[in-house]
């Protein structure tokens, strides 16, 4: 029902009411009263139908924060330590411009998870599992800096020196230094090394995969240099 039809019904209803007010005979008043009630019913039904149609076709109002944001995995970081803390510095451009409550860090005894919400319409995450030694989650915290988030992991054992950040990094170093016995591939140490690294990669988290890729890249570069030197001779 269009708005024009509703307007016409409204005008008809007003005219009937005027006629009813001027009528003298009771019979005429009764007939007009019946017509008035009928028009009132029709007018109400038309208005309800129009409202229902508008509700159905009206697009939903946008909800704040409802737009889809991309999640980006952070990779650039450095770390250091003191007697009390492992200090990790994660590079995040413009992070100082987001509200404090948008930067959340969750800690467990052997891992932590950094999540930055809605920075330049993106969510950023940085996760490290299998820390080399236990930490104290209650005393660990994060701090915003210019283009950086500093994460302070409270050592469960103060004064303990960490040679690596994670157990995975330690194992990779041991493989690199040939401290792991490769019994299944003793005839071909290189094949055994690749097998162990592949197993670590398949079962590892993002931090593990980053470190294995880095170790593999360095290994390939050394191999290429050696091959090039042999050929030049």
XYZ file of N, CA and C in Angstrom:
699
model
N 0.860 -1.195 0.000
C 0.000 0.000 0.000
C 0.891 1.237 0.000
N 0.661 2.136 -0.986
C 1.486 3.325 -1.102
C 1.032 4.388 -0.115
N 1.894 5.373 0.078
C 1.562 6.470 0.981
C 0.385 7.281 0.442
N 0.263 7.374 -0.884
C -0.855 8.122 -1.486
C -2.194 7.488 -1.127
N -2.269 6.166 -1.167
C -3.513 5.480 -0.803
C -3.860 5.694 0.665
N -2.827 5.688 1.500
C -3.059 5.931 2.927
C -3.579 7.347 3.147
N -3.007 8.305 2.419
C -3.461 9.695 2.546
C -4.924 9.831 2.111
N -5.306 9.133 1.041
C -6.700 9.191 0.570
C -7.660 8.603 1.603
N -7.257 7.488 2.209
C -8.095 6.899 3.257
C -8.259 7.864 4.430
N -7.173 8.560 4.755
C -7.222 9.519 5.855
C -8.193 10.663 5.540
N -8.173 11.141 4.296
C -9.083 12.224 3.896
C -10.543 11.743 3.906
N -10.764 10.519 3.408
C -12.126 9.967 3.420
C -12.645 9.840 4.848
N -11.772 9.415 5.743
C -12.179 9.234 7.131
C -12.548 10.566 7.770
N -11.762 11.592 7.492
C -12.057 12.909 8.057
C -13.390 13.448 7.534
N -13.647 13.221 6.244
C -14.903 13.720 5.663
C -16.103 12.989 6.252
N -15.979 11.669 6.444
C -17.079 10.919 7.060
C -17.328 11.385 8.488
N -16.280 11.678 9.214
C -16.451 12.171 10.584
C -17.163 13.530 10.590
N -16.831 14.374 9.618
C -17.510 15.669 9.520
C -18.999 15.487 9.205
N -19.283 14.549 8.298
C -20.682 14.279 7.952
C -21.449 13.729 9.150
N -20.785 12.841 9.904
C -21.441 12.260 11.077
C -21.749 13.330 12.113
N -20.867 14.314 12.223
C -21.094 15.383 13.195
C -22.267 16.274 12.788
N -22.539 16.366 11.468
C -23.611 17.224 10.979
C -24.949 16.485 10.828
N -24.892 15.147 10.843
C -26.125 14.369 10.611
C -27.114 14.572 11.752
N -28.417 14.631 11.388
C -29.478 14.844 12.365
C -30.214 13.546 12.696
N -30.388 12.704 11.692
C -31.184 11.508 11.879
C -30.305 10.377 12.411
N -30.827 9.602 13.343
C -30.077 8.524 13.992
C -29.684 7.428 13.015
N -30.580 7.137 12.043
C -30.280 6.101 11.052
C -29.049 6.476 10.242
N -28.983 7.733 9.827
C -27.830 8.213 9.051
C -26.563 8.177 9.909
N -26.709 8.573 11.171
C -25.560 8.549 12.071
C -25.010 7.132 12.243
N -25.918 6.139 12.344
C -25.492 4.750 12.492
C -24.739 4.259 11.252
N -25.295 4.590 10.066
C -24.641 4.172 8.820
C -23.254 4.803 8.682
N -23.178 6.094 8.999
C -21.885 6.776 8.923
C -20.893 6.202 9.942
N -21.392 5.845 11.116
C -20.531 5.275 12.151
C -19.924 3.945 11.700
N -20.755 3.135 11.007
C -20.255 1.850 10.490
C -19.156 2.086 9.456
N -19.404 3.039 8.540
C -18.402 3.335 7.511
C -17.113 3.893 8.122
N -17.270 4.703 9.171
C -16.088 5.279 9.834
C -15.227 4.182 10.453
N -15.883 3.234 11.159
C -15.128 2.141 11.783
C -14.436 1.278 10.727
N -15.116 1.067 9.597
C -14.514 0.276 8.523
C -13.271 0.971 7.959
N -13.387 2.283 7.735
C -12.237 3.024 7.216
C -11.092 3.066 8.230
N -11.438 3.202 9.501
C -10.401 3.202 10.538
C -9.642 1.875 10.547
N -10.385 0.777 10.393
C -9.755 -0.550 10.348
C -8.854 -0.687 9.127
N -9.369 -0.236 7.966
C -8.574 -0.309 6.734
C -7.315 0.551 6.836
N -7.467 1.742 7.409
C -6.328 2.653 7.525
C -5.254 2.073 8.447
N -5.673 1.486 9.565
C -4.724 0.888 10.501
C -3.982 -0.284 9.849
N -4.706 -1.115 9.106
C -4.082 -2.263 8.437
C -3.065 -1.805 7.399
N -3.402 -0.739 6.668
C -2.479 -0.221 5.648
C -1.204 0.326 6.275
N -1.348 1.029 7.394
C -0.169 1.582 8.062
C 0.735 0.471 8.599
N 0.132 -0.567 9.168
C 0.924 -1.688 9.690
C 1.659 -2.416 8.569
N 0.977 -2.575 7.432
C 1.603 -3.232 6.288
C 2.773 -2.416 5.763
N 2.597 -1.098 5.728
C 3.669 -0.222 5.255
C 4.878 -0.278 6.192
N 4.643 -0.284 7.501
C 5.734 -0.353 8.470
C 6.484 -1.683 8.372
N 5.725 -2.772 8.185
C 6.358 -4.087 8.053
C 7.224 -4.159 6.810
N 6.743 -3.568 5.719
C 7.507 -3.563 4.474
C 8.782 -2.752 4.617
N 8.704 -1.628 5.311
C 9.884 -0.781 5.504
C 10.924 -1.484 6.356
N 10.476 -2.233 7.367
C 11.398 -2.963 8.236
C 12.115 -4.066 7.478
N 11.398 -4.717 6.552
C 11.978 -5.826 5.790
C 13.024 -5.350 4.803
N 12.762 -4.228 4.148
C 13.654 -3.761 3.081
C 14.767 -2.857 3.582
N 14.643 -2.354 4.793
C 15.654 -1.433 5.303
C 16.939 -2.178 5.622
N 18.074 -1.743 5.102
C 19.334 -2.432 5.396
C 19.699 -2.265 6.859
N 20.350 -3.275 7.445
C 20.717 -3.179 8.858
C 21.709 -2.059 9.092
N 21.537 -1.394 10.199
C 22.443 -0.298 10.538
C 23.817 -0.858 10.854
N 24.865 -0.190 10.410
C 26.212 -0.687 10.701
C 26.495 -0.646 12.188
N 27.193 -1.666 12.660
C 27.551 -1.760 14.069
C 29.012 -1.381 14.220
N 29.277 -0.539 15.191
C 30.650 -0.095 15.404
C 31.551 -1.287 15.673
N 32.676 -1.340 14.975
C 33.624 -2.427 15.166
C 33.240 -3.714 14.481
N 32.167 -3.681 13.649
C 31.679 -4.902 13.018
C 32.400 -5.207 11.710
N 33.173 -4.263 11.187
C 33.853 -4.482 9.919
C 34.987 -5.496 10.112
N 35.234 -6.263 9.072
C 36.240 -7.312 9.143
C 37.633 -6.706 9.096
N 38.496 -7.168 10.008
C 39.870 -6.688 10.032
C 40.810 -7.858 9.758
N 41.908 -7.549 9.082
C 42.906 -8.565 8.802
C 43.771 -8.787 10.039
N 44.212 -10.024 10.224
C 45.129 -10.339 11.320
C 46.530 -10.530 10.744
N 47.488 -9.831 11.336
C 48.867 -9.850 10.853
C 49.758 -10.452 11.935
N 50.586 -11.398 11.539
C 51.514 -12.024 12.482
C 52.819 -11.233 12.508
N 53.186 -10.745 13.676
C 54.406 -9.955 13.823
C 55.633 -10.867 13.827
N 56.715 -10.387 13.205
C 57.920 -11.205 13.094
C 59.187 -10.484 13.545
N 59.173 -9.157 13.524
C 60.374 -8.398 13.849
C 60.478 -8.197 15.364
N 61.515 -8.771 15.968
C 61.696 -8.596 17.405
C 63.161 -8.843 17.778
N 63.511 -8.408 18.970
C 64.822 -8.687 19.552
C 64.600 -8.972 21.033
N 65.576 -9.621 21.671
C 65.398 -9.898 23.092
C 66.707 -9.767 23.853
N 66.557 -9.498 25.126
C 67.687 -9.316 26.031
C 67.249 -9.837 27.397
N 68.130 -9.806 28.370
C 67.753 -10.295 29.690
C 68.522 -9.588 30.784
N 67.911 -9.583 31.953
C 68.557 -9.138 33.176
C 68.417 -10.277 34.182
N 68.818 -10.057 35.405
C 68.686 -11.119 36.408
C 67.228 -11.462 36.676
N 66.326 -10.481 36.499
C 64.922 -10.689 36.856
C 64.007 -10.913 35.656
N 64.374 -10.370 34.494
C 63.442 -10.384 33.371
C 64.102 -10.827 32.061
N 63.284 -11.464 31.226
C 63.577 -11.602 29.803
C 62.835 -10.457 29.122
N 63.541 -9.638 28.368
C 62.937 -8.455 27.748
C 62.873 -8.653 26.238
N 61.651 -8.600 25.708
C 61.425 -8.820 24.277
C 60.879 -7.532 23.672
N 61.473 -7.101 22.582
C 61.092 -5.846 21.945
C 60.514 -6.161 20.561
N 59.205 -5.960 20.423
C 58.491 -6.302 19.194
C 58.219 -5.023 18.405
N 58.663 -4.992 17.162
C 58.479 -3.812 16.321
C 57.061 -3.755 15.778
N 56.347 -2.649 16.086
C 54.975 -2.439 15.603
C 54.817 -0.950 15.286
N 54.813 -0.612 14.030
C 54.744 0.794 13.636
C 53.432 1.433 14.092
N 53.538 2.614 14.700
C 52.400 3.436 15.143
C 51.628 2.837 16.314
N 52.184 1.854 16.991
C 51.442 1.217 18.084
C 51.162 2.197 19.223
N 51.968 3.237 19.336
C 51.767 4.210 20.414
C 50.480 5.015 20.248
N 49.855 4.928 19.070
C 48.645 5.706 18.809
C 47.356 4.968 19.180
N 47.433 3.692 19.498
C 46.218 2.955 19.855
C 45.977 3.081 21.358
N 44.726 2.940 21.808
C 44.449 2.993 23.252
C 45.154 1.857 23.991
N 45.476 2.108 25.238
C 46.155 1.099 26.056
C 45.372 -0.205 26.107
N 44.034 -0.091 26.187
C 43.218 -1.299 26.320
C 43.184 -2.136 25.044
N 43.698 -1.590 23.935
C 43.729 -2.345 22.683
C 44.959 -3.236 22.564
N 45.875 -3.108 23.507
C 47.103 -3.915 23.486
C 47.067 -4.863 24.680
N 46.880 -6.140 24.390
C 46.714 -7.137 25.452
C 47.817 -8.187 25.379
N 48.338 -8.537 26.529
C 49.347 -9.593 26.619
C 48.882 -10.626 27.636
N 48.881 -11.885 27.230
C 48.502 -12.983 28.109
C 49.720 -13.867 28.350
N 49.917 -14.246 29.602
C 51.104 -15.002 29.978
C 50.709 -16.321 30.647
N 51.468 -17.375 30.329
C 51.398 -18.624 31.079
C 52.802 -18.914 31.594
N 52.970 -20.037 32.244
C 54.281 -20.366 32.812
C 55.336 -20.588 31.733
N 54.911 -20.956 30.509
C 55.907 -21.250 29.465
C 55.571 -20.639 28.109
N 54.711 -19.603 28.088
C 54.368 -18.980 26.808
C 53.777 -17.598 27.044
N 53.625 -16.853 25.954
C 52.896 -15.586 26.030
C 52.299 -15.277 24.667
N 51.269 -14.438 24.698
C 50.533 -14.077 23.482
C 50.256 -12.581 23.520
N 50.747 -11.868 22.522
C 50.508 -10.428 22.399
C 49.480 -10.199 21.299
N 48.431 -9.416 21.610
C 47.395 -9.104 20.630
C 47.134 -7.606 20.636
N 47.244 -6.997 19.454
C 46.994 -5.564 19.286
C 45.770 -5.417 18.398
N 44.714 -4.834 18.935
C 43.444 -4.734 18.221
C 43.303 -3.398 17.496
N 42.876 -3.504 16.235
C 42.454 -2.346 15.446
C 43.518 -1.252 15.357
N 44.681 -1.637 14.907
C 45.726 -0.670 14.579
C 45.743 -0.516 13.063
N 45.347 0.661 12.584
C 45.228 0.899 11.137
C 44.330 -0.147 10.481
N 43.227 -0.453 11.174
C 42.218 -1.407 10.697
C 42.776 -2.823 10.538
N 43.758 -3.173 11.354
C 44.317 -4.521 11.367
C 44.519 -4.965 12.815
N 44.491 -6.280 13.019
C 44.837 -6.862 14.311
C 46.205 -7.527 14.181
N 47.072 -7.279 15.151
C 48.423 -7.826 15.112
C 48.607 -8.818 16.260
N 49.310 -9.910 15.967
C 49.524 -10.923 16.994
C 50.978 -11.374 16.992
N 51.458 -11.705 18.188
C 52.814 -12.225 18.344
C 52.757 -13.277 19.442
N 53.058 -14.525 19.081
C 52.914 -15.651 20.008
C 54.245 -16.380 20.127
N 54.642 -16.663 21.351
C 55.835 -17.479 21.593
C 55.462 -18.577 22.588
N 55.647 -19.822 22.171
C 55.388 -20.979 23.026
C 56.701 -21.656 23.406
N 56.634 -22.542 24.372
C 57.777 -23.374 24.773
C 58.989 -22.526 25.163
N 58.769 -21.584 26.074
C 59.889 -20.796 26.580
C 60.936 -21.718 27.206
N 62.182 -21.278 27.161
C 63.275 -22.141 27.609
C 63.121 -22.540 29.076
N 62.724 -21.577 29.920
C 62.517 -21.846 31.338
C 61.178 -21.240 31.769
N 60.639 -21.664 32.900
C 59.366 -21.105 33.370
C 59.489 -19.623 33.723
N 58.364 -18.918 33.568
C 58.277 -17.521 33.973
C 57.167 -17.377 35.013
N 57.115 -16.207 35.623
C 56.054 -15.897 36.584
C 55.011 -15.032 35.875
N 53.861 -15.600 35.475
C 52.865 -14.821 34.721
C 52.359 -13.598 35.478
N 52.246 -13.700 36.799
C 51.691 -12.598 37.587
C 52.599 -11.366 37.583
N 53.884 -11.579 37.447
C 54.833 -10.463 37.485
C 55.272 -10.022 36.089
N 54.793 -10.703 35.072
C 55.139 -10.341 33.695
C 54.182 -9.259 33.196
N 54.658 -8.423 32.299
C 53.824 -7.330 31.814
C 54.350 -6.822 30.478
N 53.607 -5.897 29.888
C 54.020 -5.281 28.631
C 53.978 -3.764 28.764
N 54.736 -3.083 27.911
C 54.793 -1.625 27.957
C 54.845 -1.084 26.525
N 54.034 -0.047 26.255
C 54.025 0.573 24.928
C 55.159 1.578 24.803
N 55.832 1.522 23.656
C 56.862 2.493 23.327
C 56.607 3.002 21.910
N 57.437 3.898 21.439
C 57.282 4.425 20.087
C 57.618 3.344 19.063
N 56.606 2.941 18.271
C 56.757 1.909 17.237
C 57.245 0.578 17.805
N 56.902 0.308 19.050
C 57.408 -0.912 19.681
C 56.570 -1.273 20.905
N 56.453 -2.586 21.143
C 55.888 -3.087 22.397
C 56.992 -3.849 23.115
N 57.262 -3.464 24.341
C 58.260 -4.153 25.157
C 57.541 -5.129 26.085
N 57.968 -6.377 26.060
C 57.362 -7.422 26.883
C 58.385 -7.863 27.920
N 57.974 -7.847 29.167
C 58.866 -8.203 30.265
C 58.385 -9.510 30.887
N 59.167 -10.566 30.677
C 58.847 -11.877 31.235
C 59.624 -12.045 32.539
N 58.908 -12.140 33.636
C 59.558 -12.284 34.937
C 60.090 -13.708 35.094
N 61.371 -13.835 35.309
C 61.969 -15.160 35.470
C 61.449 -15.819 36.748
N 61.053 -17.070 36.628
C 60.633 -17.804 37.823
C 61.816 -18.026 38.755
N 62.995 -18.191 38.162
C 64.230 -18.332 38.939
C 65.122 -17.140 38.624
N 65.167 -16.192 39.517
C 65.964 -14.991 39.276
C 67.447 -15.333 39.208
N 68.137 -14.650 38.303
C 69.564 -14.886 38.133
C 69.883 -15.998 37.157
N 68.877 -16.760 36.737
C 69.097 -17.851 35.789
C 69.364 -17.280 34.394
N 70.434 -17.728 33.761
C 70.800 -17.221 32.446
C 70.137 -18.054 31.353
N 69.520 -17.362 30.412
C 68.871 -18.016 29.279
C 69.798 -17.917 28.068
N 70.247 -19.053 27.562
C 71.059 -19.048 26.346
C 70.189 -18.888 25.103
N 68.918 -19.263 25.227
C 67.970 -19.165 24.114
C 66.634 -18.693 24.670
N 65.775 -18.214 23.783
C 64.452 -17.771 24.214
C 63.505 -18.946 24.400
N 63.612 -19.953 23.534
C 62.682 -21.081 23.579
C 63.424 -22.411 23.561
N 62.707 -23.450 23.945
C 63.244 -24.807 23.856
C 63.544 -25.157 22.406
N 62.692 -24.700 21.515
C 62.889 -24.967 20.089
C 64.199 -24.374 19.592
N 64.480 -23.142 20.001
C 65.733 -22.503 19.589
C 66.937 -23.280 20.108
N 66.821 -23.792 21.321
C 67.913 -24.589 21.883
C 68.129 -25.864 21.070
N 67.038 -26.528 20.710
C 67.153 -27.772 19.945
C 67.739 -27.515 18.561
N 67.337 -26.423 17.950
C 67.893 -26.088 16.640
C 69.393 -25.824 16.718
N 69.809 -25.164 17.796
C 71.236 -24.911 17.970
C 71.996 -26.213 18.168
N 71.387 -27.133 18.917
C 72.028 -28.427 19.141
C 72.157 -29.210 17.835
N 71.114 -29.121 17.011
C 71.190 -29.780 15.704
C 72.292 -29.149 14.866
N 72.321 -27.835 14.885
C 73.321 -27.112 14.099
C 74.731 -27.473 14.542
N 74.922 -27.674 15.843
C 76.242 -28.013 16.374
C 76.509 -29.514 16.353
N 75.615 -30.254 15.764
C 75.745 -31.713 15.639
C 75.844 -32.393 17.001
N 75.027 -31.924 17.951
C 75.009 -32.528 19.276
C 73.909 -33.570 19.427
N 73.055 -33.698 18.382
C 72.019 -34.720 18.419
C 72.483 -35.895 17.576
N 72.451 -37.066 18.144
C 72.879 -38.262 17.411
C 71.807 -38.633 16.395
N 72.195 -38.703 15.149
C 71.263 -39.030 14.077
C 71.451 -40.502 13.714
N 70.930 -41.384 14.599
C 71.181 -42.810 14.460
C 70.574 -43.390 13.186
N 69.365 -42.956 12.839
C 68.681 -43.545 11.691
C 69.345 -43.186 10.371
N 70.105 -42.108 10.361
C 70.692 -41.641 9.104
C 72.196 -41.450 9.253
N 72.853 -42.397 9.957
C 74.284 -42.252 10.211
C 75.097 -42.259 8.925
N 74.591 -42.932 7.901
C 75.327 -42.964 6.637
C 75.247 -41.634 5.906
N 74.230 -40.863 6.205
C 74.042 -39.573 5.536
C 73.619 -38.539 6.573
N 74.557 -37.925 7.280
C 74.215 -36.956 8.334
C 73.347 -35.813 7.835
N 73.587 -35.363 6.597
C 72.796 -34.255 6.070
C 71.325 -34.639 5.945
N 71.074 -35.871 5.487
C 69.690 -36.343 5.369
C 69.047 -36.457 6.742
N 69.824 -36.934 7.722
C 69.290 -37.028 9.080
C 68.959 -35.671 9.651
N 69.820 -34.703 9.384
C 69.573 -33.339 9.844
C 68.289 -32.787 9.245
N 68.109 -33.004 7.953
C 66.911 -32.508 7.282
C 65.657 -33.178 7.836
N 65.762 -34.461 8.177
C 64.607 -35.184 8.711
C 64.173 -34.601 10.052
N 65.141 -34.344 10.929
C 64.819 -33.784 12.241
C 64.231 -32.387 12.105
N 64.813 -31.581 11.228
C 64.298 -30.221 11.036
C 62.887 -30.243 10.463
N 62.615 -31.201 9.568
C 61.271 -31.313 9.007
C 60.261 -31.696 10.083
N 60.653 -32.616 10.980
C 59.764 -33.009 12.074
C 59.484 -31.838 13.005
N 60.517 -31.073 13.307
C 60.328 -29.894 14.149
C 59.411 -28.880 13.476
N 59.588 -28.709 12.179
C 58.773 -27.741 11.439
C 57.309 -28.160 11.420
N 57.058 -29.441 11.163
C 55.676 -29.923 11.055
C 54.928 -29.801 12.375
N 55.631 -29.979 13.490
C 54.961 -29.960 14.795
C 55.110 -28.629 15.523
N 55.826 -27.685 14.923
C 56.130 -26.448 15.634
C 55.104 -25.357 15.444
N 55.201 -24.333 16.306
C 54.356 -23.158 16.187
C 55.009 -22.160 15.239
N 54.435 -20.960 15.153
C 54.946 -19.966 14.207
C 56.384 -19.562 14.526
N 56.714 -19.479 15.814
C 58.078 -19.124 16.199
C 59.056 -20.207 15.751
N 58.666 -21.473 15.936
C 59.512 -22.585 15.506
C 59.753 -22.530 14.005
N 58.690 -22.317 13.252
C 58.810 -22.278 11.789
C 59.708 -21.136 11.338
N 59.607 -19.983 12.004
C 60.471 -18.854 11.647
C 61.940 -19.213 11.839
N 62.242 -19.851 12.958
C 63.634 -20.161 13.271
C 64.185 -21.242 12.341
N 63.353 -22.230 12.006
C 63.803 -23.283 11.091
C 64.052 -22.705 9.701
N 63.159 -21.839 9.248
C 63.359 -21.204 7.938
C 64.652 -20.396 7.911
N 64.926 -19.701 9.016
C 66.154 -18.908 9.089
C 67.382 -19.812 9.056
N 67.343 -20.908 9.837
C 68.473 -21.837 9.870
C 68.686 -22.488 8.507
N 67.585 -22.853 7.851
C 67.677 -23.473 6.528
C 68.272 -22.500 5.516
N 67.835 -21.248 5.577
C 68.346 -20.240 4.651
C 69.848 -20.036 4.845
N 70.279 -19.962 6.110
C 71.705 -19.788 6.385
C 72.508 -20.991 5.906
N 71.951 -22.192 6.110
C 72.631 -23.410 5.680
C 72.794 -23.449 4.167
N 71.733 -23.048 3.450
C 71.787 -23.039 1.993
C 72.810 -22.035 1.477
N 72.867 -20.873 2.132
C 73.837 -19.857 1.713
C 75.272 -20.361 1.877
N 75.537 -21.053 3.008
C 76.879 -21.590 3.231
C 77.219 -22.656 2.199
N 76.229 -23.510 1.888
C 76.450 -24.564 0.894
C 76.760 -23.969 -0.475
N 76.018 -22.933 -0.842
C 76.240 -22.290 -2.141
C 77.611 -21.640 -2.215
N 78.043 -21.047 -1.091
C 79.357 -20.416 -1.074
C 80.464 -21.456 -1.232
N 80.307 -22.598 -0.532
C 81.304 -23.661 -0.633
C 81.356 -24.231 -2.038
N 80.176 -24.452 -2.627
C 80.127 -24.976 -3.991
C 80.762 -24.000 -4.967
N 80.498 -22.734 -4.761
C 81.066 -21.723 -5.648
C 82.573 -21.667 -5.536
N 83.085 -21.824 -4.271
C 84.530 -21.817 -4.072
C 85.193 -23.003 -4.728
N 84.535 -24.178 -4.631
C 85.108 -25.380 -5.236
C 85.159 -25.254 -6.745
N 84.133 -24.664 -7.327
C 84.089 -24.518 -8.777
C 85.144 -23.531 -9.259
N 85.363 -22.469 -8.458
C 86.335 -21.467 -8.896
C 87.745 -22.017 -8.891
N 87.983 -23.019 -8.016
C 89.305 -23.623 -7.995
C 89.510 -24.509 -9.221
